[in-house]
CSV table of C-alpha atoms in Angstrom, one decimal:
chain,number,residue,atom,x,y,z
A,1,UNK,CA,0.0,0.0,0.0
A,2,UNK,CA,2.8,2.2,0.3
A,3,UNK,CA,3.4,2.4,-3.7
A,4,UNK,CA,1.1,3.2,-6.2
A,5,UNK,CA,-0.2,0.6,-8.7
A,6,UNK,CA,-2.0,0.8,-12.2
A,7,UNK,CA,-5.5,0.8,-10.3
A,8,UNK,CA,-4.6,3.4,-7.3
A,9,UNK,CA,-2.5,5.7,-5.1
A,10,UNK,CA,-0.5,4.0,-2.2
A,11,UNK,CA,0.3,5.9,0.5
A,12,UNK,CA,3.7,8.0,-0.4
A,13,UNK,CA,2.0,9.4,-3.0
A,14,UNK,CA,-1.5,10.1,-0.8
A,15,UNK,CA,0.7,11.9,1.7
A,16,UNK,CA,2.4,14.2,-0.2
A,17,UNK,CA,-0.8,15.0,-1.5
A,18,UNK,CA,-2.8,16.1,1.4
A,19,UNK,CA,0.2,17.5,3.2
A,20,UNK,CA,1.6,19.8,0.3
A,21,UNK,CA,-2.3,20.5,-0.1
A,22,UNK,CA,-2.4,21.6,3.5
A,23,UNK,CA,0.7,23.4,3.4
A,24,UNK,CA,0.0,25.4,0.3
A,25,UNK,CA,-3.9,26.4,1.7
A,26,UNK,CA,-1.6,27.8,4.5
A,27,UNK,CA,0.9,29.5,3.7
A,28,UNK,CA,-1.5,31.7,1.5
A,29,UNK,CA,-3.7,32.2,3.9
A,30,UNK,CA,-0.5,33.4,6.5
A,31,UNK,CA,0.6,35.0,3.0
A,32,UNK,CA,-2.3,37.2,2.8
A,33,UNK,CA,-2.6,37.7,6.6
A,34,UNK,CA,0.9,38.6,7.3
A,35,UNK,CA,0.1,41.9,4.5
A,36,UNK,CA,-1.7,43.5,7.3
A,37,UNK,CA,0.7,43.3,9.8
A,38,UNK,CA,1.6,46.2,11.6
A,39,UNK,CA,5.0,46.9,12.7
A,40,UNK,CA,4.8,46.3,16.5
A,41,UNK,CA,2.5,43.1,15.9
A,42,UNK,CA,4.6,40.2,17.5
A,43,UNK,CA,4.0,38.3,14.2
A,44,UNK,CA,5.5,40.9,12.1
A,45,UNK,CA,8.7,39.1,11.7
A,46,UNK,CA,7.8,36.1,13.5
A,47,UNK,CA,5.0,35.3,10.8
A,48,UNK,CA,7.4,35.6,7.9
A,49,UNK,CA,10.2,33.4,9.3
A,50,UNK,CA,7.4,30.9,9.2
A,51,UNK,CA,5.8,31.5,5.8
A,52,UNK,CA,9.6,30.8,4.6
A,53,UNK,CA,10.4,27.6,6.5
A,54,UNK,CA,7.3,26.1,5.4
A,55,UNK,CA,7.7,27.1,2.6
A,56,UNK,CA,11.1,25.5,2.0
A,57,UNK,CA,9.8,22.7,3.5
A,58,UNK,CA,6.8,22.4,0.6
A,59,UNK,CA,10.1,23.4,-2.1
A,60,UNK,CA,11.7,20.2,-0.5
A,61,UNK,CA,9.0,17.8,-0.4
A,62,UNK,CA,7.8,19.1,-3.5
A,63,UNK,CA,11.1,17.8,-5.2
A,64,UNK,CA,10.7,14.6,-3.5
A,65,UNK,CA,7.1,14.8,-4.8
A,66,UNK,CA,8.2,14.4,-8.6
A,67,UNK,CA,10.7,12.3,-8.1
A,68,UNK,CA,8.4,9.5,-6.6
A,69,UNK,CA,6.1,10.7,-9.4
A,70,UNK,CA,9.0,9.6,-11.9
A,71,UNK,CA,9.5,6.5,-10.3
A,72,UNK,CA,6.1,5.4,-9.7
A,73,UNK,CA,3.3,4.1,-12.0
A,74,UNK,CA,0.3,6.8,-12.5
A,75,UNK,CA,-3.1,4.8,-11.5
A,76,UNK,CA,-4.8,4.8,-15.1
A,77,UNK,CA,-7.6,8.4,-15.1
A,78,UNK,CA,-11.4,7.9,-14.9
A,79,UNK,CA,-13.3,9.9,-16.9
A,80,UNK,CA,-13.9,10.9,-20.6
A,81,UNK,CA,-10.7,11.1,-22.8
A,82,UNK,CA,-11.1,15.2,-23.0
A,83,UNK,CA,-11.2,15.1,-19.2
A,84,UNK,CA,-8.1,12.6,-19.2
A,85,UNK,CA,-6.0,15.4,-21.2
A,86,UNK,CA,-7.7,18.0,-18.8
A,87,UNK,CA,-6.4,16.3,-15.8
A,88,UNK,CA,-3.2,16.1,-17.3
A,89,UNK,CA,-2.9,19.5,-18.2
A,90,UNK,CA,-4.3,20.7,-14.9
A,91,UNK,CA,-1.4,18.9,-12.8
A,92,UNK,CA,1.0,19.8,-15.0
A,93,UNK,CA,0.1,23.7,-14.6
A,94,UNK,CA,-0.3,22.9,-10.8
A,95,UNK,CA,3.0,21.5,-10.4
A,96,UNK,CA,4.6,24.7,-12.4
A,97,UNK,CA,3.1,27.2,-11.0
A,98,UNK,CA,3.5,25.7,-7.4
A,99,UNK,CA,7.8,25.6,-8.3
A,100,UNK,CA,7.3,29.6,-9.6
A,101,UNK,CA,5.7,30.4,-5.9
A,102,UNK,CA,8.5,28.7,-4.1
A,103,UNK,CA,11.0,30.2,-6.3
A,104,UNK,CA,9.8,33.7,-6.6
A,105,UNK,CA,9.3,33.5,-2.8
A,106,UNK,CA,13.0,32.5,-2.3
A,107,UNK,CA,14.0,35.0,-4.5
A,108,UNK,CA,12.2,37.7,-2.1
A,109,UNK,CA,13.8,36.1,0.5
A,110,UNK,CA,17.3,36.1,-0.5
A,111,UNK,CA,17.4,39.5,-2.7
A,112,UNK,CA,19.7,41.2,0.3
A,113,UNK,CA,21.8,37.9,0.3
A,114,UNK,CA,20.9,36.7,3.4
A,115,UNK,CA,20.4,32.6,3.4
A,116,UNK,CA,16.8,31.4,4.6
A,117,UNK,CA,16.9,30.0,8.1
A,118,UNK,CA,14.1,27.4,8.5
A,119,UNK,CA,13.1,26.9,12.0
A,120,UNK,CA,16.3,27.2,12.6
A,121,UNK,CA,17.3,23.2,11.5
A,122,UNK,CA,19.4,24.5,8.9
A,123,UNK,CA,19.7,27.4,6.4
A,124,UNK,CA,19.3,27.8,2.4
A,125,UNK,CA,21.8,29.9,1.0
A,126,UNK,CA,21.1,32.7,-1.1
A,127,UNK,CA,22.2,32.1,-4.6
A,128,UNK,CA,21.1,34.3,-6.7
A,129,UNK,CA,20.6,38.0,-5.4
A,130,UNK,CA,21.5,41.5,-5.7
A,131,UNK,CA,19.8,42.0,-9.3
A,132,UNK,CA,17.5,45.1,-10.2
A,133,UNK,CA,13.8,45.2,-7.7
A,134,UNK,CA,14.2,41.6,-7.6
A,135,UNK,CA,12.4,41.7,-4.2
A,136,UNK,CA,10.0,43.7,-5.6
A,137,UNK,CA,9.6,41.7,-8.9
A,138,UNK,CA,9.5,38.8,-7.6
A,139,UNK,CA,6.8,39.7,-5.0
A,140,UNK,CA,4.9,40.5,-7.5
A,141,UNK,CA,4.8,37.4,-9.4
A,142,UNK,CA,5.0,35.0,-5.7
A,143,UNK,CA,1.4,37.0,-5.4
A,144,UNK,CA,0.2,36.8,-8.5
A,145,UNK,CA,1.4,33.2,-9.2
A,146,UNK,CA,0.0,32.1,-5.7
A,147,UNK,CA,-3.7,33.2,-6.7
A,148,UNK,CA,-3.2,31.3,-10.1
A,149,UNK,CA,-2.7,28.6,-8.4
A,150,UNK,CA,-5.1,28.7,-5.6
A,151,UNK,CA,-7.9,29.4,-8.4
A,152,UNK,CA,-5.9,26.2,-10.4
A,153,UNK,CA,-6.4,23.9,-7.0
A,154,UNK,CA,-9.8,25.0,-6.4
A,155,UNK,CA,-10.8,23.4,-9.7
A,156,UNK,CA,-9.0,20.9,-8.8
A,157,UNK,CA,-11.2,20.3,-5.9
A,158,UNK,CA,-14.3,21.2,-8.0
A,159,UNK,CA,-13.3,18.1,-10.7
A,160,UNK,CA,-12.7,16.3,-8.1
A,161,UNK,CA,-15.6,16.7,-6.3
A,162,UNK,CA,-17.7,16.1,-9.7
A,163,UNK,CA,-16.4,12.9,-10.9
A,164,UNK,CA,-16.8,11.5,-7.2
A,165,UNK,CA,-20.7,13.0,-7.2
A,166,UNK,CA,-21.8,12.9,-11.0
A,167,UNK,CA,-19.6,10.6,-12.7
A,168,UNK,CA,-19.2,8.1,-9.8
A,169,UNK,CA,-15.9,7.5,-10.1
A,170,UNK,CA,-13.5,6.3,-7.2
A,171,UNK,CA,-11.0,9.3,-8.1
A,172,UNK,CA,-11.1,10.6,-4.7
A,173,UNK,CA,-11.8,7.8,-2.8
A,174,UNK,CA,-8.5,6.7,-4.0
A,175,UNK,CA,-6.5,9.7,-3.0
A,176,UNK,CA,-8.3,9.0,0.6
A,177,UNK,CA,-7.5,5.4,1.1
A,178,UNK,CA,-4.5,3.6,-0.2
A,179,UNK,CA,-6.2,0.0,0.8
A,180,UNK,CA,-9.6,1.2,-1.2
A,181,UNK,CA,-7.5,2.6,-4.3
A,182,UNK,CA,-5.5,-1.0,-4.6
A,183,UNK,CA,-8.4,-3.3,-3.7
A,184,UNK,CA,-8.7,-5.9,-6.3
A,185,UNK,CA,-5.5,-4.8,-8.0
A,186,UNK,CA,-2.8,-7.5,-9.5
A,187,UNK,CA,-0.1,-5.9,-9.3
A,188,UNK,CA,-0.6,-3.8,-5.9
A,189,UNK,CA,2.1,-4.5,-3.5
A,190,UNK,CA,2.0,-7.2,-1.1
């Protein structure tokens, strides 16, 4: 149950679904909360040092993420051919613009040249910084890429939502239960 088979999702892959999902819901929602912040507000700099080790965090895992995607077998798609290519697409455009908010984020992060310290485990250097508003530029794309992509995961959710209601597929119930997703399967792990 811990790999993924032809029929379903095992585990691994389940995991860093929901917990990248959980992670990216939020850090936007600290995003957008820590734009209000007023100078003397404890969180002022304690809410940003958060927002950045998460984030690194997601950056990390998120590499993991495809990597294991690489390695492991995709459970075939339910659904119409159009909506097959659809739901290609869609992760495709989920994944890239999830790497532009992490990258445009560490790019505000490390403009100065200061390394990003997360939670104080360890720190991420700064290796590209110094160039022309490039706190500035890229603040404006971690924003505008991070509503992209919360409008992206929302449909997500909505597609999601529809196959399991109208179409009565198992396409979520598989991303909720490894031992559901791999039930009757041949070639599911032992």
């Amino acid at each position: 149950m811990w790999r993924n088979s032809r029929t379903g999702w095992g585990l691994i892959s389940i995991l860093f679904h929901w917990l990248s999902a959980l992670a990216i819901i939020g850090l936007f929602v600290l995003g957008w909360w820590m734009t209000d912040l007023g100078y003397y507000n404890p969180w002022y700099n304690q809410g940003p040092w958060v927002h950045r080790s998460i984030g690194i965090l997601l950056l990390l895992a998120t590499f993991a993420r495809l990597v294991w995607r690489f390695v492991q077998p995709t459970p075939f798609a339910e659904g119409s051919q159009l909506e097959t290519i659809a739901a290609h697409l869609g992760h495709i455009a989920l994944y890239v613009l999830l790497l532009v908010v992490m990258v445009s984020g560490y790019l505000i992060s490390t403009a100065d040249g200061s390394g990003i310290s997360v939670f104080g485990w360890f720190e991420v250097p700064a290796l590209l910084y110094g160039l022309p508003n490039q706190a500035s530029q890229a603040g404006t794309v971690h924003w505008y890429s991070a509503l992209a992509l919360m409008i992206l995961a929302a449909g997500h959710a909505l597609a999601a939502f529809k196959h399991h209601w109208l179409g009565r597929h198992k396409t979520l119930v598989r991303m909720l239960n490894p031992a559901h997703s791999h039930a009757g399967s041949h070639d599911a792990p032992r």
